[in-house]
């Protein structure tokens, strides 16, 4: 396995491993060896376990949350419209995604301040597309 | 003709459909899961929509998201490829409800052929022989009487079965009681349905299938047969070829005639395949696949046709572009499937990164593949990463050509079926032709298995 651009090559593999049900992944080729091990989460109900690769860099504290589309459809912002700096309280509905004649609500998912709005009203969105970003306060 | 087609599939077949559409001047819309974000079919289509996370139930089987993408993109047709939603009658129906053409047969025909019992009945009515068998058995005594009538050896099968579970070979009446109980228990445990039926066991048959094509004007043609007897122990095909070698011409003609009769009996439209088990001069209907098959390039290379383009034309309401008289195999074609699998571990799928990928080239060689070096083989999907197809004037030449093609092929990073395919191409038993479906399971025949 060529190790030019090692990180670039490993990142998708790591993501694939993280998304899989595998607990162990091993790749050997000549002198090269790579091993991913999934550790059990510390508590039941905690965030899904991430694969551990040594050395582990300290993860930055997450303060931003991206709200994404969970289905393919056309986005319509609902009133009161959110914009840069909007204060969101609780889990209020901020938009709907219209698909096959059905409107599915998009919720804020928690309190915070809107720091980015990434789609326009009437835009087609696909699964996982980032809609807006909320910063926790 | 359609202006834009959405392709509800991934991998090499999605790419195959993009290519056919492009040749016809039709725009394409790809759909993809998060695991396929960098996939070739996404790059090469004119437009693409992410429809869900990696697992197929939430992406490639997600009918609302696929349909929503088709409507937003303004696609006037959907090609389902093979697998996933290709034989889902409900999906075909929903497409029609939204004025989107499903590129395939009608929902009624898909439903009819998808149900084993109905399909068998339809075939029997069209005078296509089916495996002698008995309906659902209520008691062991009933099973004994049925087996006596059909004649041993017989195969006990679970009505809800699949993947060999709840299935037992029974060679004499003395074995029947135990087999009945274990098969019933296995079926109950696996499918929560312990009902069994019984069929004559066809010993060491060949798997030979006939490609048929129908249009909306009631015309049905066949494009000859494909021999798919080289199968993994799980009965998944590994090597396919056309025409079938060592097949008596009377049997060949009968297969063709029966396939056309069967397709006409259900007013079949678009591409379909009727699979038969062949044992000596006896042929038995196995199932009909109401879609394009993985191994369709074998027929394309032998006959010099484009089956995917024909599917699109026929779905758009055009008549078949060829007549039975036009259709003669001009060359012998062979396909091998390169899967990311460990042949030594009973062909267990091997996910990982492809560190090196070199495909063959040169005259008479075709490679249908969606992978390049650096790609990941995700754990969610079928393990096939390439099909190598060759065609030559004779079978001997085709085997030599495939040997050359496989010698040029290099894939590193995951286990593959390249070695076993090389062994098959060098095997005198394969060279003789006419092998049965247990070909790969002969003990000590291959170093790579």
Coordinates of C-alpha atoms in Angstrom, one line a residue:
Chain A
X1 CA 0.0 0.0 0.0
X2 CA 1.4 3.3 -1.0
X3 CA 1.8 5.7 1.9
X4 CA 1.9 8.9 0.0
X5 CA -0.8 11.2 1.3
X6 CA -1.4 8.7 4.2
X7 CA -4.0 10.8 6.0
X8 CA -6.0 11.4 2.9
X9 CA -6.1 7.7 2.2
X10 CA -6.9 6.7 5.8
X11 CA -9.7 9.2 6.4
X12 CA -12.3 7.5 4.2
X13 CA -11.4 4.1 5.5
X14 CA -11.7 5.3 9.0
X15 CA -15.1 6.8 8.3
X16 CA -16.2 3.6 6.6
X17 CA -15.1 1.6 9.7
X18 CA -16.8 4.1 12.0
X19 CA -20.0 3.7 10.1
X20 CA -19.9 -0.1 10.0
X21 CA -20.7 -2.7 12.6
X22 CA -17.1 -4.0 12.7
X23 CA -15.3 -4.1 16.0
X24 CA -11.9 -4.8 14.5
X25 CA -10.2 -4.1 11.2
X26 CA -6.7 -5.1 10.2
X27 CA -4.8 -4.5 7.0
X28 CA -1.4 -5.9 6.3
X29 CA 0.7 -5.5 3.2
X30 CA 4.5 -6.1 3.4
X31 CA 5.9 -3.9 6.1
X32 CA 2.8 -1.9 6.4
X33 CA 0.2 -2.7 9.0
X34 CA -2.9 -0.8 10.1
X35 CA -5.3 -1.8 12.8
X36 CA -8.6 -0.2 14.0
X37 CA -10.2 -1.3 17.2
X38 CA -13.6 -0.2 18.3
X39 CA -13.8 0.2 22.1
X40 CA -17.1 -0.3 23.9
X41 CA -18.9 3.0 24.9
X42 CA -18.3 3.9 28.5
X43 CA -22.0 4.1 29.4
X44 CA -25.1 2.7 27.9
X45 CA -26.8 5.4 25.9
X46 CA -23.7 7.4 25.4
X47 CA -22.5 8.6 22.0
X48 CA -21.6 5.7 19.6
X49 CA -18.1 4.4 20.1
X50 CA -15.5 5.9 17.8
X51 CA -12.6 3.9 16.4
X52 CA -9.4 4.5 18.3
X53 CA -6.3 5.2 16.3
X54 CA -3.1 5.9 18.2
X55 CA -1.9 8.6 18.7
X56 CA -5.3 10.1 19.6
X57 CA -5.5 13.9 19.2
X58 CA -7.6 15.7 21.7
X59 CA -11.0 16.5 20.1
X60 CA -11.9 20.2 20.1
X61 CA -14.9 21.1 22.3
X62 CA -18.0 21.1 20.1
X63 CA -20.0 24.2 20.3
X64 CA -21.5 24.3 16.8
X65 CA -24.2 22.0 15.7
X66 CA -25.2 21.5 12.1
X67 CA -28.8 20.7 11.4
X68 CA -29.2 18.5 8.4
X69 CA -32.0 17.3 6.1
X70 CA -33.2 13.9 6.9
X71 CA -34.9 13.3 3.6
X72 CA -34.9 14.4 0.0
X73 CA -37.3 17.2 -0.8
X74 CA -37.9 20.9 -1.2
X75 CA -37.2 23.1 1.9
X76 CA -39.6 25.8 3.0
X77 CA -38.6 28.0 6.0
X78 CA -41.5 28.4 8.4
X79 CA -42.4 31.6 10.4
X80 CA -40.9 33.1 12.4
X81 CA -38.1 32.9 9.8
X82 CA -34.6 32.3 11.2
X83 CA -31.7 34.4 10.1
X84 CA -28.2 35.1 11.2
X85 CA -28.3 35.8 15.0
X86 CA -31.8 34.3 15.6
X87 CA -32.2 33.0 19.1
X88 CA -33.7 29.5 19.1
X89 CA -35.4 28.3 22.2
X90 CA -36.2 24.6 22.8
X91 CA -37.0 22.4 19.9
X92 CA -39.2 24.6 17.8
X93 CA -40.0 23.9 14.1
X94 CA -38.0 26.1 11.8
X95 CA -38.8 24.6 8.3
X96 CA -40.5 21.8 6.5
X97 CA -39.2 19.6 3.8
X98 CA -41.9 18.8 1.2
X99 CA -41.6 15.4 -0.5
X100 CA -44.3 13.5 -2.4
X101 CA -46.9 16.0 -1.2
X102 CA -46.0 15.5 2.5
X103 CA -44.5 18.2 4.7
X104 CA -42.0 16.9 7.2
X105 CA -41.0 19.3 10.0
X106 CA -37.4 20.4 10.5
X107 CA -36.8 21.2 14.2
X108 CA -34.0 23.2 15.8
X109 CA -33.0 20.3 18.0
X110 CA -32.1 22.5 21.0
X111 CA -31.5 26.1 22.0
X112 CA -28.8 28.4 20.6
X113 CA -27.9 31.2 18.2
X114 CA -28.1 30.7 14.4
X115 CA -24.7 31.4 13.0
X116 CA -25.2 30.3 9.4
X117 CA -28.2 29.7 7.1
X118 CA -27.1 27.5 4.2
X119 CA -30.2 27.0 2.0
X120 CA -32.8 29.3 0.5
X121 CA -36.5 28.8 0.7
X122 CA -37.7 26.5 -2.2
X123 CA -34.2 24.9 -2.6
X124 CA -34.1 21.1 -3.2
X125 CA -32.2 19.4 -0.5
X126 CA -30.8 15.9 -0.3
X127 CA -30.2 13.5 2.6
X128 CA -27.7 14.8 5.0
X129 CA -27.4 18.3 3.5
X130 CA -26.5 21.0 6.0
X131 CA -29.4 23.4 6.4
X132 CA -28.2 25.8 9.1
X133 CA -25.8 26.0 12.0
X134 CA -26.6 26.6 15.6
X135 CA -24.0 27.7 18.2
X136 CA -24.8 26.6 21.8
X137 CA -24.9 29.4 24.4
Chain B
X1 CA -37.8 9.4 -26.0
X2 CA -36.9 10.2 -22.4
X3 CA -35.0 13.4 -21.6
X4 CA -33.7 12.4 -18.2
X5 CA -33.4 9.0 -16.4
X6 CA -32.9 8.5 -12.7
X7 CA -30.8 5.4 -11.9
X8 CA -31.9 3.8 -8.7
X9 CA -28.8 1.8 -8.2
X10 CA -25.0 1.9 -7.5
X11 CA -21.8 0.2 -8.6
X12 CA -21.0 -1.0 -12.0
X13 CA -24.7 -1.3 -13.2
X14 CA -25.4 2.3 -12.3
X15 CA -22.4 3.2 -14.5
X16 CA -23.5 0.9 -17.2
X17 CA -26.9 2.7 -17.4
X18 CA -25.2 6.2 -17.3
X19 CA -23.2 5.1 -20.3
X20 CA -26.2 3.7 -22.3
X21 CA -28.1 6.9 -21.6
X22 CA -25.2 9.1 -22.6
X23 CA -24.9 7.2 -25.9
X24 CA -28.5 8.0 -26.5
X25 CA -28.3 11.7 -25.5
X26 CA -30.3 11.2 -22.4
X27 CA -29.4 13.1 -19.1
X28 CA -28.9 11.0 -16.0
X29 CA -29.6 11.5 -12.3
X30 CA -27.6 9.4 -9.8
X31 CA -28.7 8.6 -6.3
X32 CA -26.1 7.6 -3.7
X33 CA -25.7 6.7 0.0
X34 CA -23.3 8.5 2.2
X35 CA -20.9 5.6 1.8
X36 CA -20.9 6.1 -2.0
X37 CA -20.4 9.9 -2.0
X38 CA -17.2 9.6 -4.1
X39 CA -18.5 6.8 -6.3
X40 CA -18.0 6.7 -10.0
X41 CA -21.7 6.7 -10.9
X42 CA -22.1 9.9 -8.9
X43 CA -19.2 11.6 -10.7
X44 CA -20.3 10.6 -14.2
X45 CA -24.0 11.3 -13.9
X46 CA -25.3 14.8 -14.8
X47 CA -26.9 15.2 -11.4
X48 CA -26.8 13.4 -8.1
X49 CA -28.8 13.2 -4.9
X50 CA -27.7 11.7 -1.6
X51 CA -30.7 9.5 -0.5
X52 CA -29.5 8.1 2.9
X53 CA -26.8 6.6 5.0
X54 CA -24.8 3.5 4.0
X55 CA -27.2 0.7 5.0
X56 CA -29.4 -0.2 2.0
X57 CA -32.7 -0.2 3.9
X58 CA -32.3 3.6 4.5
X59 CA -30.8 4.5 1.1
X60 CA -31.0 2.3 -2.0
X61 CA -34.3 0.8 -0.8
X62 CA -35.6 4.2 0.4
X63 CA -38.5 4.6 -2.1
X64 CA -39.7 8.0 -0.8
X65 CA -36.3 9.6 -1.1
X66 CA -35.6 8.1 -4.5
X67 CA -38.9 9.2 -5.9
X68 CA -38.6 12.6 -4.4
X69 CA -35.2 13.0 -6.1
X70 CA -36.8 11.9 -9.4
X71 CA -39.6 14.4 -9.1
X72 CA -37.3 17.3 -8.1
X73 CA -34.9 16.5 -10.9
X74 CA -37.7 16.2 -13.4
X75 CA -36.7 12.7 -14.5
X76 CA -39.3 11.0 -16.8
X77 CA -38.1 7.5 -16.1
X78 CA -36.3 5.4 -13.5
X79 CA -34.0 2.5 -14.3
X80 CA -33.7 0.2 -11.3
X81 CA -30.7 -1.9 -12.5
X82 CA -30.6 -5.3 -10.8
X83 CA -31.1 -6.1 -7.1
X84 CA -32.5 -3.4 -4.7
X85 CA -35.9 -2.3 -6.2
X86 CA -35.6 -4.0 -9.6
X87 CA -38.2 -6.6 -8.8
X88 CA -40.3 -4.6 -6.4
X89 CA -43.8 -4.5 -8.0
X90 CA -44.9 -1.9 -5.5
X91 CA -42.1 0.4 -6.5
X92 CA -43.0 0.0 -10.2
X93 CA -46.6 0.8 -9.3
X94 CA -45.6 3.9 -7.3
X95 CA -43.5 5.2 -10.2
X96 CA -46.5 4.9 -12.5
X97 CA -48.7 6.7 -10.0
X98 CA -46.2 9.6 -10.3
X99 CA -46.1 9.5 -14.1
X100 CA -42.6 8.2 -14.1
X101 CA -41.8 5.3 -16.4
X102 CA -40.3 2.3 -14.6
X103 CA -37.8 0.8 -17.1
X104 CA -38.9 -2.8 -16.8
X105 CA -42.0 -5.0 -17.1
X106 CA -45.4 -4.0 -15.7
X107 CA -46.0 -4.3 -11.9
X108 CA -48.5 -7.1 -12.5
X109 CA -45.9 -9.3 -14.3
X110 CA -43.2 -8.5 -11.7
X111 CA -45.6 -9.6 -9.0
X112 CA -46.7 -12.7 -10.8
X113 CA -43.1 -13.9 -11.5
X114 CA -41.9 -12.9 -8.0
X115 CA -44.2 -15.3 -6.4
X116 CA -42.7 -18.8 -6.8
X117 CA -46.0 -20.7 -6.7
X118 CA -47.7 -18.4 -9.2
X119 CA -44.7 -18.4 -11.5
X120 CA -44.6 -22.2 -11.6
X121 CA -48.4 -22.3 -12.3
X122 CA -48.0 -19.8 -15.2
X123 CA -45.2 -21.8 -16.7
X124 CA -47.0 -25.1 -16.4
X125 CA -50.0 -23.5 -18.2
X126 CA -47.5 -22.4 -21.0
X127 CA -46.3 -26.0 -21.2
X128 CA -42.9 -25.2 -19.7
X129 CA -41.8 -28.2 -17.5
X130 CA -41.3 -27.4 -13.9
X131 CA -39.6 -29.5 -11.3
X132 CA -42.1 -32.3 -10.2
X133 CA -43.2 -31.5 -6.7
X134 CA -46.0 -31.5 -4.2
X135 CA -47.7 -28.5 -2.6
X136 CA -47.6 -27.7 1.1
X137 CA -47.3 -30.8 3.3
X138 CA -49.4 -31.0 6.4
X139 CA -48.0 -34.2 7.9
X140 CA -45.1 -36.6 7.6
X141 CA -47.4 -39.2 6.1
X142 CA -48.4 -36.8 3.4
X143 CA -44.7 -36.2 2.7
X144 CA -44.1 -39.9 2.4
X145 CA -46.9 -40.4 -0.1
X146 CA -45.7 -37.4 -2.2
X147 CA -42.1 -38.6 -2.2
X148 CA -43.3 -42.1 -3.2
X149 CA -45.3 -40.6 -6.1
X150 CA -42.4 -38.2 -7.3
X151 CA -39.7 -40.8 -6.8
X152 CA -36.5 -40.4 -4.7
X153 CA -34.2 -38.5 -4.4
X154 CA -36.3 -35.5 -3.3
X155 CA -35.7 -32.1 -1.8
X156 CA -37.6 -30.9 1.2
X157 CA -37.9 -27.1 1.2
X158 CA -39.4 -24.4 3.4
X159 CA -42.1 -22.4 1.7
X160 CA -40.7 -19.3 3.4
X161 CA -37.1 -20.5 2.7
X162 CA -34.0 -19.0 1.2
X163 CA -30.3 -19.4 1.4
X164 CA -30.6 -23.2 1.8
X165 CA -32.2 -22.9 5.2
X166 CA -35.0 -25.4 5.9
X167 CA -33.8 -27.5 2.9
X168 CA -32.9 -31.2 3.1
X169 CA -31.9 -33.8 0.5
X170 CA -33.7 -37.1 1.1
X171 CA -32.5 -40.2 -0.8
X172 CA -34.8 -42.8 0.6
X173 CA -37.9 -43.3 2.8
X174 CA -35.8 -44.2 5.8
X175 CA -34.3 -40.7 5.8
X176 CA -37.5 -38.8 5.4
X177 CA -38.8 -38.7 9.0
X178 CA -35.6 -37.2 10.4
X179 CA -35.2 -34.8 7.5
X180 CA -38.8 -33.7 7.8
X181 CA -38.4 -32.8 11.5
X182 CA -35.1 -31.0 11.2
X183 CA -36.2 -29.0 8.1
X184 CA -39.4 -28.0 9.9
X185 CA -37.6 -27.0 13.0
X186 CA -35.0 -25.0 11.0
X187 CA -37.7 -23.3 9.0
X188 CA -39.6 -22.4 12.1
X189 CA -36.5 -21.0 13.8
X190 CA -35.4 -19.0 10.8
X191 CA -38.6 -17.8 9.2
X192 CA -41.2 -18.4 11.9
X193 CA -43.0 -20.5 9.3
X194 CA -42.5 -24.3 9.5
X195 CA -44.4 -25.2 6.4
X196 CA -42.6 -27.5 4.0
X197 CA -43.0 -28.6 0.4
X198 CA -41.3 -31.2 -1.6
X199 CA -39.6 -31.3 -5.0
X200 CA -37.8 -33.8 -7.1
X201 CA -34.0 -33.4 -6.6
X202 CA -32.4 -32.8 -9.9
X203 CA -28.9 -34.2 -9.5
X204 CA -25.9 -32.3 -10.8
X205 CA -27.8 -30.0 -13.2
X206 CA -26.5 -27.2 -15.3
X207 CA -27.8 -23.7 -14.9
X208 CA -28.8 -22.4 -18.3
X209 CA -30.9 -19.3 -18.7
X210 CA -32.5 -17.7 -21.7
X211 CA -32.6 -13.9 -22.4
X212 CA -35.9 -12.7 -23.6
X213 CA -37.1 -9.3 -24.7
X214 CA -40.7 -8.1 -25.3
X215 CA -42.1 -4.9 -26.5
X216 CA -45.5 -3.2 -26.1
X217 CA -46.7 -4.5 -29.5
X218 CA -46.8 -8.1 -28.3
X219 CA -43.5 -9.1 -29.9
X220 CA -41.2 -11.3 -28.0
X221 CA -37.7 -12.5 -29.1
X222 CA -35.0 -14.5 -27.4
X223 CA -31.3 -13.7 -27.4
X224 CA -30.1 -17.2 -26.9
X225 CA -28.9 -18.8 -23.7
X226 CA -26.2 -18.2 -21.1
X227 CA -24.5 -21.0 -19.2
X228 CA -24.1 -19.9 -15.6
X229 CA -23.2 -23.3 -14.1
X230 CA -19.9 -22.1 -12.5
X231 CA -21.3 -21.0 -9.2
X232 CA -20.0 -20.5 -5.7
X233 CA -21.3 -23.0 -3.0
X234 CA -24.0 -20.3 -2.2
X235 CA -25.2 -20.7 -5.8
X236 CA -24.1 -17.2 -6.7
X237 CA -22.7 -17.2 -10.3
X238 CA -19.0 -16.7 -10.8
X239 CA -18.4 -17.4 -14.5
X240 CA -21.0 -17.1 -17.3
X241 CA -20.8 -17.7 -21.0
X242 CA -22.8 -17.7 -24.2
X243 CA -23.6 -19.8 -26.1
X244 CA -23.8 -22.7 -23.7
X245 CA -21.1 -25.3 -24.6
X246 CA -21.8 -29.0 -25.1
X247 CA -25.6 -28.5 -25.3
X248 CA -27.4 -30.7 -27.7
X249 CA -29.0 -28.5 -30.4
X250 CA -32.5 -30.0 -29.7
X251 CA -32.2 -29.0 -26.1
X252 CA -31.0 -25.5 -27.0
X253 CA -33.9 -25.0 -29.4
X254 CA -36.4 -26.3 -26.9
X255 CA -35.1 -23.9 -24.2
X256 CA -35.4 -21.0 -26.6
X257 CA -38.9 -21.9 -27.7
X258 CA -40.1 -22.5 -24.1
X259 CA -38.7 -19.1 -23.0
X260 CA -40.5 -17.2 -25.7
X261 CA -43.7 -19.1 -25.1
X262 CA -43.5 -18.4 -21.4
X263 CA -42.8 -14.7 -22.0
X264 CA -45.7 -14.4 -24.4
X265 CA -48.0 -16.2 -22.0
X266 CA -47.6 -13.2 -19.5
X267 CA -47.4 -10.5 -22.2
X268 CA -43.9 -9.8 -21.1
X269 CA -42.4 -6.4 -21.9
X270 CA -38.8 -5.3 -21.6
X271 CA -35.7 -7.5 -20.7
X272 CA -36.2 -10.7 -18.8
X273 CA -34.4 -13.9 -18.1
X274 CA -35.9 -17.4 -17.7
X275 CA -33.6 -19.7 -15.7
X276 CA -33.7 -23.4 -16.2
X277 CA -32.0 -26.4 -14.7
X278 CA -30.8 -28.8 -17.4
X279 CA -30.0 -32.4 -16.7
X280 CA -29.2 -34.5 -19.8
X281 CA -32.1 -33.9 -22.1
X282 CA -34.4 -32.8 -19.3
X283 CA -35.1 -29.2 -18.7
X284 CA -36.9 -27.7 -15.7
X285 CA -38.1 -24.1 -15.2
X286 CA -36.4 -22.6 -12.1
X287 CA -37.4 -18.9 -12.0
X288 CA -37.9 -15.8 -14.1
X289 CA -36.0 -12.7 -13.4
X290 CA -37.9 -9.6 -14.5
X291 CA -34.9 -7.3 -14.8
X292 CA -31.5 -6.9 -16.5
X293 CA -29.1 -9.5 -15.2
X294 CA -25.5 -9.0 -13.9
X295 CA -24.3 -11.2 -16.7
X296 CA -26.1 -9.4 -19.5
X297 CA -22.8 -8.3 -21.2
X298 CA -22.2 -11.9 -22.2
X299 CA -25.2 -11.8 -24.4
X300 CA -24.3 -8.3 -25.6
X301 CA -20.8 -9.4 -26.6
X302 CA -22.0 -12.6 -28.3
X303 CA -24.8 -11.0 -30.2
X304 CA -23.5 -7.5 -30.7
X305 CA -26.4 -5.7 -29.1
X306 CA -26.9 -3.1 -26.4
X307 CA -29.5 -4.6 -24.0
X308 CA -29.6 -1.6 -21.7
X309 CA -30.2 0.9 -24.5
X310 CA -32.9 -1.5 -25.8
X311 CA -34.5 -1.5 -22.4
X312 CA -34.7 2.3 -22.5
X313 CA -36.1 2.3 -26.0
X314 CA -38.8 -0.3 -25.3
X315 CA -39.8 1.4 -22.1
X316 CA -40.2 4.7 -24.1
X317 CA -42.8 2.8 -26.2
X318 CA -40.6 2.0 -29.2
X319 CA -40.8 -1.4 -30.9
X320 CA -37.9 -3.8 -30.6
X321 CA -35.0 -2.7 -32.8
X322 CA -34.2 -6.3 -33.8
X323 CA -36.2 -9.3 -35.1
X324 CA -35.5 -13.0 -34.3
X325 CA -33.9 -13.4 -37.7
X326 CA -31.4 -10.6 -37.0
X327 CA -30.3 -12.3 -33.8
X328 CA -27.5 -14.9 -34.2
X329 CA -24.6 -15.3 -31.8
X330 CA -21.6 -14.0 -33.8
X331 CA -19.0 -14.8 -31.1
X332 CA -18.4 -16.9 -28.0
X333 CA -18.4 -14.6 -24.9
X334 CA -17.2 -15.4 -21.4
X335 CA -17.6 -13.2 -18.3
X336 CA -15.8 -13.6 -14.9
X337 CA -16.9 -11.8 -11.8
X338 CA -14.2 -10.2 -9.8
X339 CA -15.5 -10.0 -6.2
X340 CA -13.8 -8.6 -3.1
X341 CA -14.0 -12.0 -1.4
X342 CA -11.7 -14.5 0.2
X343 CA -12.2 -17.8 -1.8
X344 CA -10.3 -19.7 0.9
X345 CA -12.9 -18.6 3.4
X346 CA -16.0 -19.8 1.5
X347 CA -16.0 -16.5 -0.5
X348 CA -16.5 -14.4 2.6
X349 CA -16.8 -10.7 1.6
X350 CA -13.7 -8.6 2.2
X351 CA -14.2 -4.9 2.8
X352 CA -11.2 -2.6 2.7
X353 CA -9.2 -0.2 0.5
X354 CA -8.1 -1.1 -3.0
X355 CA -4.5 -0.1 -3.0
X356 CA -3.8 -1.1 -6.5
X357 CA -6.2 -1.6 -9.4
X358 CA -5.0 -2.6 -12.9
X359 CA -7.6 -3.7 -15.4
X360 CA -6.9 -5.6 -18.7
X361 CA -7.3 -4.1 -22.2
X362 CA -6.7 -5.0 -25.8
X363 CA -8.9 -6.5 -28.4
X364 CA -12.1 -8.2 -27.5
X365 CA -11.9 -7.4 -23.8
X366 CA -14.5 -5.4 -21.9
X367 CA -14.4 -4.3 -18.3
X368 CA -17.5 -3.1 -16.5
X369 CA -16.3 -1.7 -13.1
X370 CA -16.9 1.2 -10.9
X371 CA -13.6 1.1 -8.9
X372 CA -10.2 2.6 -9.1
X373 CA -7.1 2.5 -6.9
X374 CA -7.7 4.2 -3.5
X375 CA -11.4 3.3 -3.5
X376 CA -13.0 1.7 -0.5
X377 CA -15.1 -1.4 -0.8
X378 CA -17.8 -0.5 1.7
X379 CA -19.2 -3.3 3.9
X380 CA -22.8 -2.6 3.1
X381 CA -23.1 -3.8 -0.5
X382 CA -22.5 -6.6 -2.9
X383 CA -18.9 -7.5 -3.1
X384 CA -18.6 -7.5 -6.8
X385 CA -16.0 -4.9 -8.0
X386 CA -15.6 -5.7 -11.7
X387 CA -16.8 -7.9 -14.5
X388 CA -14.3 -8.9 -17.2
X389 CA -15.9 -10.0 -20.4
X390 CA -14.2 -11.3 -23.6
X391 CA -15.5 -12.5 -26.9
X392 CA -13.9 -14.5 -29.7
X393 CA -14.9 -16.5 -32.7
X394 CA -14.6 -19.8 -30.8
X395 CA -14.8 -20.9 -27.2
X396 CA -11.2 -22.0 -27.2
X397 CA -10.1 -18.5 -28.4
X398 CA -12.4 -16.9 -25.8
X399 CA -10.7 -18.9 -23.0
X400 CA -7.3 -17.9 -24.2
X401 CA -8.4 -14.3 -24.4
X402 CA -9.7 -14.5 -20.8
X403 CA -6.5 -16.1 -19.7
X404 CA -4.6 -13.1 -21.2
X405 CA -7.1 -10.6 -19.6
X406 CA -6.8 -12.2 -16.2
X407 CA -3.0 -12.3 -16.4
X408 CA -3.1 -8.5 -16.9
X409 CA -5.5 -7.9 -14.0
X410 CA -4.0 -6.8 -10.7
X411 CA -6.0 -5.9 -7.6
X412 CA -4.3 -5.3 -4.2
X413 CA -5.6 -4.4 -0.8
X414 CA -8.5 -6.9 -0.6
X415 CA -8.9 -10.6 -1.4
X416 CA -10.4 -11.2 -4.8
X417 CA -11.7 -14.0 -7.0
X418 CA -9.0 -13.3 -9.6
X419 CA -7.0 -16.4 -8.6
X420 CA -9.9 -18.8 -8.7
X421 CA -11.0 -17.4 -12.1
X422 CA -7.5 -17.9 -13.4
X423 CA -7.6 -21.5 -12.2
X424 CA -11.0 -22.1 -13.9
X425 CA -9.7 -20.7 -17.2
X426 CA -6.7 -23.1 -17.0
X427 CA -8.8 -26.1 -16.0
X428 CA -9.2 -28.9 -18.6
X429 CA -12.6 -29.8 -17.1
X430 CA -13.9 -26.3 -17.8
X431 CA -12.3 -26.4 -21.2
X432 CA -14.2 -29.5 -22.1
X433 CA -17.4 -27.5 -21.3
X434 CA -20.8 -28.6 -19.9
X435 CA -19.9 -28.5 -16.2
X436 CA -22.7 -28.9 -13.6
X437 CA -23.5 -26.4 -10.8
X438 CA -21.4 -28.4 -8.3
X439 CA -18.3 -27.8 -10.5
X440 CA -16.5 -25.6 -7.9
X441 CA -17.2 -27.9 -5.0
X442 CA -15.3 -30.9 -6.2
X443 CA -12.8 -31.7 -3.4
X444 CA -9.1 -30.6 -4.1
X445 CA -9.9 -29.5 -7.6
X446 CA -8.7 -25.9 -7.0
X447 CA -5.9 -24.4 -5.0
X448 CA -7.7 -21.1 -4.5
X449 CA -10.8 -22.4 -2.9

